[in-house]
Amino acid sequence: MIYLRHARIHDDADLPDHVARLTLPLPMDFTTAITVLTGENGKGKSTILEAIASAMGVDTEGGSRFKGQHNRSSLPLALTKRNPPDIFFFRGDAHLNLARFYSSIGGLAVGDYAIDLTKMSHGKSIMELVKHRFGPDSLLILDEPEAGLSVLRQLELLGRLGALAEAGAQIILATHSPILLALPEATIVSLDDGTSVGLEDTNAVQATRQFLRDPTGVADYMVERYSR
């Protein structure tokens, strides 16, 4: 299901300097169930996701529409959309704050009981949130969800997100993970040049392949480079 179809910067937007300096791929069309933003640090991936979440009525610190507070993005967007039954914005850099929020309201509901995400490791609490809070009738906006996850848990996350998309969820995520970049039938947008790219053309996949071909050689080269 495609809930969000198009996003553009509001015509009368007065952007702060740090946002105006970014070269963002906006306007942007969303035509597939999964859209992945990738690219180097500082290119604006988080800025776009935060702006989408804000325009959909979600707090920029993460959570759902029912969290209570709504800090707004400094990048106002105009959206072409259908209203989804559920929206959830996950930020890898603010997961602990979200876990504390759930703890403050008695925990994350799991059937007839609740679990305290603050009593778990970072990675385990992320996967519990994915398993028990993400659903198929949803717009899921995920900013670097791989933060804190082992390689095996990233593979599990890939499988769960792919299954959710097949069941009707729309997923828009930003990632540096070559594993999550392989989500089936995803549209990958590189913010390095603002265009759609294939999996093998992403810097994350190319750099990972180069490293795995000769990990010792690459490690020695990088240490020597920064030892000068």
PDB file of C-alpha atoms in Angstrom:
ATOM      1  CA  MET A   1       0.000   0.000   0.000  1.00  0.00           C
ATOM      2  CA  ILE A   2       1.326   3.449  -0.940  1.00  0.00           C
ATOM      3  CA  TYR A   3       0.149   5.994   1.614  1.00  0.00           C
ATOM      4  CA  LEU A   4       2.664   8.752   0.868  1.00  0.00           C
ATOM      5  CA  ARG A   5       2.946   9.413  -2.866  1.00  0.00           C
ATOM      6  CA  HIS A   6       4.711  12.762  -3.172  1.00  0.00           C
ATOM      7  CA  ALA A   7       6.644  15.211  -1.014  1.00  0.00           C
ATOM      8  CA  ARG A   8       7.848  18.707  -1.859  1.00  0.00           C
ATOM      9  CA  ILE A   9       9.095  21.720   0.067  1.00  0.00           C
ATOM     10  CA  HIS A  10       6.274  24.080   0.973  1.00  0.00           C
ATOM     11  CA  ASP A  11       6.069  27.031  -1.418  1.00  0.00           C
ATOM     12  CA  ASP A  12       6.327  29.634   1.360  1.00  0.00           C
ATOM     13  CA  ALA A  13       8.978  27.792   3.370  1.00  0.00           C
ATOM     14  CA  ASP A  14      11.611  29.936   5.083  1.00  0.00           C
ATOM     15  CA  LEU A  15      14.414  27.447   5.548  1.00  0.00           C
ATOM     16  CA  PRO A  16      17.159  27.873   8.154  1.00  0.00           C
ATOM     17  CA  ASP A  17      20.667  28.125   6.734  1.00  0.00           C
ATOM     18  CA  HIS A  18      21.744  24.602   7.732  1.00  0.00           C
ATOM     19  CA  VAL A  19      18.790  23.150   5.801  1.00  0.00           C
ATOM     20  CA  ALA A  20      18.984  25.538   2.849  1.00  0.00           C
ATOM     21  CA  ARG A  21      22.611  24.481   2.268  1.00  0.00           C
ATOM     22  CA  LEU A  22      21.598  20.856   1.708  1.00  0.00           C
ATOM     23  CA  THR A  23      21.033  19.534  -1.806  1.00  0.00           C
ATOM     24  CA  LEU A  24      17.903  17.484  -1.173  1.00  0.00           C
ATOM     25  CA  PRO A  25      16.179  15.270  -3.773  1.00  0.00           C
ATOM     26  CA  LEU A  26      12.900  17.149  -3.404  1.00  0.00           C
ATOM     27  CA  PRO A  27      10.290  17.017  -4.802  1.00  0.00           C
ATOM     28  CA  MET A  28      10.240  13.242  -4.398  1.00  0.00           C
ATOM     29  CA  ASP A  29       7.777  10.622  -5.630  1.00  0.00           C
ATOM     30  CA  PHE A  30       7.174   7.376  -3.732  1.00  0.00           C
ATOM     31  CA  THR A  31       6.068   4.616  -6.086  1.00  0.00           C
ATOM     32  CA  THR A  32       7.114   1.424  -4.310  1.00  0.00           C
ATOM     33  CA  ALA A  33       6.298  -0.055  -0.914  1.00  0.00           C
ATOM     34  CA  ILE A  34       9.889   0.445   0.243  1.00  0.00           C
ATOM     35  CA  THR A  35      12.022   3.531  -0.362  1.00  0.00           C
ATOM     36  CA  VAL A  36      15.581   3.566   0.948  1.00  0.00           C
ATOM     37  CA  LEU A  37      17.644   6.736   1.302  1.00  0.00           C
ATOM     38  CA  THR A  38      21.389   6.253   1.417  1.00  0.00           C
ATOM     39  CA  GLY A  39      24.498   8.382   1.106  1.00  0.00           C
ATOM     40  CA  GLU A  40      27.293   9.889   3.135  1.00  0.00           C
ATOM     41  CA  ASN A  41      26.885  11.538   6.524  1.00  0.00           C
ATOM     42  CA  GLY A  42      25.567  15.070   6.373  1.00  0.00           C
ATOM     43  CA  LYS A  43      23.678  14.729   3.096  1.00  0.00           C
ATOM     44  CA  GLY A  44      20.217  15.238   4.611  1.00  0.00           C
ATOM     45  CA  LYS A  45      18.728  11.752   5.006  1.00  0.00           C
ATOM     46  CA  SER A  46      17.597  12.345   8.576  1.00  0.00           C
ATOM     47  CA  THR A  47      16.370  15.832   7.678  1.00  0.00           C
ATOM     48  CA  ILE A  48      14.039  14.410   5.015  1.00  0.00           C
ATOM     49  CA  LEU A  49      12.678  11.641   7.242  1.00  0.00           C
ATOM     50  CA  GLU A  50      12.142  14.029  10.145  1.00  0.00           C
ATOM     51  CA  ALA A  51      10.300  16.423   7.815  1.00  0.00           C
ATOM     52  CA  ILE A  52       8.059  13.637   6.473  1.00  0.00           C
ATOM     53  CA  ALA A  53       7.236  12.469   9.994  1.00  0.00           C
ATOM     54  CA  SER A  54       6.467  16.022  11.086  1.00  0.00           C
ATOM     55  CA  ALA A  55       4.213  16.668   8.086  1.00  0.00           C
ATOM     56  CA  MET A  56       2.346  13.432   8.916  1.00  0.00           C
ATOM     57  CA  GLY A  57       1.691  14.697  12.461  1.00  0.00           C
ATOM     58  CA  VAL A  58       4.379  12.765  14.326  1.00  0.00           C
ATOM     59  CA  ASP A  59       6.836  14.140  16.873  1.00  0.00           C
ATOM     60  CA  THR A  60      10.303  14.598  15.377  1.00  0.00           C
ATOM     61  CA  GLU A  61      11.789  12.738  18.376  1.00  0.00           C
ATOM     62  CA  GLY A  62      10.047   9.556  17.228  1.00  0.00           C
ATOM     63  CA  GLY A  63       7.004   7.482  18.076  1.00  0.00           C
ATOM     64  CA  SER A  64       3.455   7.525  16.747  1.00  0.00           C
ATOM     65  CA  ARG A  65       0.776  10.179  16.279  1.00  0.00           C
ATOM     66  CA  PHE A  66      -0.569   9.293  19.723  1.00  0.00           C
ATOM     67  CA  LYS A  67       2.595  10.046  21.675  1.00  0.00           C
ATOM     68  CA  GLY A  68       1.250  13.404  22.819  1.00  0.00           C
ATOM     69  CA  GLN A  69       3.927  15.932  21.890  1.00  0.00           C
ATOM     70  CA  HIS A  70       4.736  17.225  18.420  1.00  0.00           C
ATOM     71  CA  ASN A  71       8.075  18.941  17.905  1.00  0.00           C
ATOM     72  CA  ARG A  72       8.101  20.145  14.316  1.00  0.00           C
ATOM     73  CA  SER A  73      10.689  19.938  11.574  1.00  0.00           C
ATOM     74  CA  SER A  74      12.524  22.987  10.269  1.00  0.00           C
ATOM     75  CA  LEU A  75      11.837  21.673   6.743  1.00  0.00           C
ATOM     76  CA  PRO A  76       8.099  22.141   6.054  1.00  0.00           C
ATOM     77  CA  LEU A  77       6.776  19.754   3.412  1.00  0.00           C
ATOM     78  CA  ALA A  78       3.599  19.587   1.357  1.00  0.00           C
ATOM     79  CA  LEU A  79       2.490  15.969   0.910  1.00  0.00           C
ATOM     80  CA  THR A  80       0.250  14.049  -1.453  1.00  0.00           C
ATOM     81  CA  LYS A  81      -0.977  11.221   0.744  1.00  0.00           C
ATOM     82  CA  ARG A  82      -3.650   8.933   2.062  1.00  0.00           C
ATOM     83  CA  ASN A  83      -4.071   8.823   5.819  1.00  0.00           C
ATOM     84  CA  PRO A  84      -2.721   5.457   7.049  1.00  0.00           C
ATOM     85  CA  PRO A  85      -4.273   3.684  10.047  1.00  0.00           C
ATOM     86  CA  ASP A  86      -0.922   3.928  11.828  1.00  0.00           C
ATOM     87  CA  ILE A  87       2.290   5.893  11.483  1.00  0.00           C
ATOM     88  CA  PHE A  88       5.512   5.216  13.359  1.00  0.00           C
ATOM     89  CA  PHE A  89       8.762   7.187  13.229  1.00  0.00           C
ATOM     90  CA  PHE A  90      11.848   5.396  14.528  1.00  0.00           C
ATOM     91  CA  ARG A  91      15.116   7.252  15.066  1.00  0.00           C
ATOM     92  CA  GLY A  92      18.192   5.178  15.803  1.00  0.00           C
ATOM     93  CA  ASP A  93      19.826   8.109  17.599  1.00  0.00           C
ATOM     94  CA  ALA A  94      16.832   8.674  19.900  1.00  0.00           C
ATOM     95  CA  HIS A  95      15.800   5.105  20.660  1.00  0.00           C
ATOM     96  CA  LEU A  96      16.669   5.356  24.355  1.00  0.00           C
ATOM     97  CA  ASN A  97      14.356   8.366  24.723  1.00  0.00           C
ATOM     98  CA  LEU A  98      11.562   6.396  23.064  1.00  0.00           C
ATOM     99  CA  ALA A  99      12.217   3.413  25.326  1.00  0.00           C
ATOM    100  CA  ARG A 100      11.995   5.717  28.341  1.00  0.00           C
ATOM    101  CA  PHE A 101       8.690   7.112  27.044  1.00  0.00           C
ATOM    102  CA  TYR A 102       7.194   3.620  26.868  1.00  0.00           C
ATOM    103  CA  SER A 103       8.540   2.887  30.333  1.00  0.00           C
ATOM    104  CA  SER A 104       6.813   6.036  31.649  1.00  0.00           C
ATOM    105  CA  ILE A 105       3.411   4.786  30.433  1.00  0.00           C
ATOM    106  CA  GLY A 106       3.835   1.278  31.850  1.00  0.00           C
ATOM    107  CA  GLY A 107       5.822  -0.357  29.071  1.00  0.00           C
ATOM    108  CA  LEU A 108       5.268  -1.510  25.494  1.00  0.00           C
ATOM    109  CA  ALA A 109       2.032  -3.493  25.257  1.00  0.00           C
ATOM    110  CA  VAL A 110       2.502  -7.110  24.191  1.00  0.00           C
ATOM    111  CA  GLY A 111      -0.862  -8.846  24.325  1.00  0.00           C
ATOM    112  CA  ASP A 112      -2.054  -8.969  27.938  1.00  0.00           C
ATOM    113  CA  TYR A 113       1.218  -7.705  29.430  1.00  0.00           C
ATOM    114  CA  ALA A 114       3.845  -5.020  28.858  1.00  0.00           C
ATOM    115  CA  ILE A 115       7.612  -5.074  28.483  1.00  0.00           C
ATOM    116  CA  ASP A 116      10.118  -2.470  29.656  1.00  0.00           C
ATOM    117  CA  LEU A 117      12.452  -1.630  26.767  1.00  0.00           C
ATOM    118  CA  THR A 118      14.837   0.180  29.132  1.00  0.00           C
ATOM    119  CA  LYS A 119      15.666  -3.131  30.843  1.00  0.00           C
ATOM    120  CA  MET A 120      17.039  -4.647  27.627  1.00  0.00           C
ATOM    121  CA  SER A 121      20.129  -4.156  25.528  1.00  0.00           C
ATOM    122  CA  HIS A 122      19.918  -1.547  22.793  1.00  0.00           C
ATOM    123  CA  GLY A 123      19.661  -4.104  19.999  1.00  0.00           C
ATOM    124  CA  LYS A 124      17.199  -6.381  21.761  1.00  0.00           C
ATOM    125  CA  SER A 125      14.900  -3.477  22.632  1.00  0.00           C
ATOM    126  CA  ILE A 126      14.888  -2.348  18.995  1.00  0.00           C
ATOM    127  CA  MET A 127      13.865  -5.812  17.807  1.00  0.00           C
ATOM    128  CA  GLU A 128      11.143  -6.064  20.465  1.00  0.00           C
ATOM    129  CA  LEU A 129       9.758  -2.739  19.220  1.00  0.00           C
ATOM    130  CA  VAL A 130       9.828  -3.991  15.630  1.00  0.00           C
ATOM    131  CA  LYS A 131       8.123  -7.276  16.528  1.00  0.00           C
ATOM    132  CA  HIS A 132       5.406  -5.854  18.753  1.00  0.00           C
ATOM    133  CA  ARG A 133       4.771  -2.309  17.509  1.00  0.00           C
ATOM    134  CA  PHE A 134       5.254  -2.317  13.720  1.00  0.00           C
ATOM    135  CA  GLY A 135       2.226  -3.482  11.738  1.00  0.00           C
ATOM    136  CA  PRO A 136       1.176  -4.028   8.116  1.00  0.00           C
ATOM    137  CA  ASP A 137      -1.389  -1.189   7.910  1.00  0.00           C
ATOM    138  CA  SER A 138       1.254   1.431   8.587  1.00  0.00           C
ATOM    139  CA  LEU A 139       3.545   4.084   7.260  1.00  0.00           C
ATOM    140  CA  LEU A 140       6.898   3.248   8.862  1.00  0.00           C
ATOM    141  CA  ILE A 141       9.553   5.975   8.774  1.00  0.00           C
ATOM    142  CA  LEU A 142      12.874   4.568   9.958  1.00  0.00           C
ATOM    143  CA  ASP A 143      16.071   6.550  10.432  1.00  0.00           C
ATOM    144  CA  GLU A 144      19.103   4.242  10.618  1.00  0.00           C
ATOM    145  CA  PRO A 145      17.283   1.387  12.372  1.00  0.00           C
ATOM    146  CA  GLU A 146      20.443  -0.732  12.136  1.00  0.00           C
ATOM    147  CA  ALA A 147      22.087   1.289  14.928  1.00  0.00           C
ATOM    148  CA  GLY A 148      22.841  -1.147  17.759  1.00  0.00           C
ATOM    149  CA  LEU A 149      21.995  -4.272  15.753  1.00  0.00           C
ATOM    150  CA  SER A 150      24.370  -7.150  15.087  1.00  0.00           C
ATOM    151  CA  VAL A 151      24.729  -8.479  11.547  1.00  0.00           C
ATOM    152  CA  LEU A 152      22.336 -11.330  12.322  1.00  0.00           C
ATOM    153  CA  ARG A 153      19.757  -8.949  13.795  1.00  0.00           C
ATOM    154  CA  GLN A 154      20.087  -6.732  10.719  1.00  0.00           C
ATOM    155  CA  LEU A 155      19.264  -9.783   8.609  1.00  0.00           C
ATOM    156  CA  GLU A 156      16.248 -10.450  10.820  1.00  0.00           C
ATOM    157  CA  LEU A 157      15.177  -6.817  10.463  1.00  0.00           C
ATOM    158  CA  LEU A 158      15.467  -7.097   6.683  1.00  0.00           C
ATOM    159  CA  GLY A 159      13.171 -10.126   6.742  1.00  0.00           C
ATOM    160  CA  ARG A 160      10.615  -8.511   9.044  1.00  0.00           C
ATOM    161  CA  LEU A 161      10.486  -5.257   7.090  1.00  0.00           C
ATOM    162  CA  GLY A 162      10.186  -7.097   3.795  1.00  0.00           C
ATOM    163  CA  ALA A 163       7.312  -9.173   5.170  1.00  0.00           C
ATOM    164  CA  LEU A 164       5.564  -6.055   6.492  1.00  0.00           C
ATOM    165  CA  ALA A 165       5.829  -4.410   3.072  1.00  0.00           C
ATOM    166  CA  GLU A 166       4.362  -7.503   1.415  1.00  0.00           C
ATOM    167  CA  ALA A 167       1.498  -7.381   3.936  1.00  0.00           C
ATOM    168  CA  GLY A 168       0.633  -3.756   3.160  1.00  0.00           C
ATOM    169  CA  ALA A 169       3.021  -1.427   5.010  1.00  0.00           C
ATOM    170  CA  GLN A 170       4.825   1.434   3.310  1.00  0.00           C
ATOM    171  CA  ILE A 171       8.385   1.823   4.551  1.00  0.00           C
ATOM    172  CA  ILE A 172      10.663   4.813   4.070  1.00  0.00           C
ATOM    173  CA  LEU A 173      14.071   4.405   5.670  1.00  0.00           C
ATOM    174  CA  ALA A 174      17.550   5.850   5.729  1.00  0.00           C
ATOM    175  CA  THR A 175      20.453   3.476   6.179  1.00  0.00           C
ATOM    176  CA  HIS A 176      24.180   2.917   5.783  1.00  0.00           C
ATOM    177  CA  SER A 177      23.697  -0.845   6.072  1.00  0.00           C
ATOM    178  CA  PRO A 178      24.470  -2.862   2.917  1.00  0.00           C
ATOM    179  CA  ILE A 179      22.148  -5.509   4.371  1.00  0.00           C
ATOM    180  CA  LEU A 180      19.092  -3.243   4.591  1.00  0.00           C
ATOM    181  CA  LEU A 181      19.909  -1.798   1.181  1.00  0.00           C
ATOM    182  CA  ALA A 182      19.078  -5.265  -0.173  1.00  0.00           C
ATOM    183  CA  LEU A 183      15.407  -5.045   0.849  1.00  0.00           C
ATOM    184  CA  PRO A 184      13.487  -6.705  -2.009  1.00  0.00           C
ATOM    185  CA  GLU A 185      11.989  -4.428  -4.662  1.00  0.00           C
ATOM    186  CA  ALA A 186      13.034  -1.283  -2.821  1.00  0.00           C
ATOM    187  CA  THR A 187      13.646   2.004  -4.599  1.00  0.00           C
ATOM    188  CA  ILE A 188      17.097   3.201  -3.513  1.00  0.00           C
ATOM    189  CA  VAL A 189      17.784   6.938  -3.650  1.00  0.00           C
ATOM    190  CA  SER A 190      21.367   8.088  -3.193  1.00  0.00           C
ATOM    191  CA  LEU A 191      21.625  11.522  -1.605  1.00  0.00           C
ATOM    192  CA  ASP A 192      25.198  11.708  -2.873  1.00  0.00           C
ATOM    193  CA  ASP A 193      23.781  12.644  -6.269  1.00  0.00           C
ATOM    194  CA  GLY A 194      19.992  12.682  -5.700  1.00  0.00           C
ATOM    195  CA  THR A 195      19.193   9.853  -8.116  1.00  0.00           C
ATOM    196  CA  SER A 196      17.742   6.362  -7.910  1.00  0.00           C
ATOM    197  CA  VAL A 197      20.469   3.735  -8.013  1.00  0.00           C
ATOM    198  CA  GLY A 198      20.834  -0.034  -8.046  1.00  0.00           C
ATOM    199  CA  LEU A 199      22.054  -1.968  -5.023  1.00  0.00           C
ATOM    200  CA  GLU A 200      25.464  -2.662  -6.537  1.00  0.00           C
ATOM    201  CA  ASP A 201      25.970   1.029  -7.308  1.00  0.00           C
ATOM    202  CA  THR A 202      25.677   2.201  -3.699  1.00  0.00           C
ATOM    203  CA  ASN A 203      28.842   3.315  -1.933  1.00  0.00           C
ATOM    204  CA  ALA A 204      27.964   1.178   1.103  1.00  0.00           C
ATOM    205  CA  VAL A 205      27.861  -2.040  -0.914  1.00  0.00           C
ATOM    206  CA  GLN A 206      30.942  -1.212  -2.983  1.00  0.00           C
ATOM    207  CA  ALA A 207      33.004  -0.306   0.092  1.00  0.00           C
ATOM    208  CA  THR A 208      31.865  -3.432   1.941  1.00  0.00           C
ATOM    209  CA  ARG A 209      32.739  -5.678  -0.997  1.00  0.00           C
ATOM    210  CA  GLN A 210      36.181  -4.084  -1.284  1.00  0.00           C
ATOM    211  CA  PHE A 211      36.814  -4.568   2.420  1.00  0.00           C
ATOM    212  CA  LEU A 212      35.698  -8.222   2.419  1.00  0.00           C
ATOM    213  CA  ARG A 213      37.953  -9.030  -0.538  1.00  0.00           C
ATOM    214  CA  ASP A 214      41.009  -8.039   1.517  1.00  0.00           C
ATOM    215  CA  PRO A 215      40.139  -7.046   5.098  1.00  0.00           C
ATOM    216  CA  THR A 216      43.727  -7.168   6.344  1.00  0.00           C
ATOM    217  CA  GLY A 217      45.025  -5.098   3.461  1.00  0.00           C
ATOM    218  CA  VAL A 218      42.291  -2.484   3.777  1.00  0.00           C
ATOM    219  CA  ALA A 219      42.764  -2.296   7.559  1.00  0.00           C
ATOM    220  CA  ASP A 220      46.531  -1.851   7.202  1.00  0.00           C
ATOM    221  CA  TYR A 221      46.035   0.846   4.555  1.00  0.00           C
ATOM    222  CA  MET A 222      43.550   2.809   6.679  1.00  0.00           C
ATOM    223  CA  VAL A 223      45.711   2.661   9.807  1.00  0.00           C
ATOM    224  CA  GLU A 224      48.758   3.801   7.802  1.00  0.00           C
ATOM    225  CA  ARG A 225      46.749   6.629   6.227  1.00  0.00           C
ATOM    226  CA  TYR A 226      45.707   8.086   9.566  1.00  0.00           C
ATOM    227  CA  SER A 227      49.041   7.467  11.243  1.00  0.00           C
ATOM    228  CA  ARG A 228      50.826  10.007   9.062  1.00  0.00           C
TER     229      ARG A 228
END
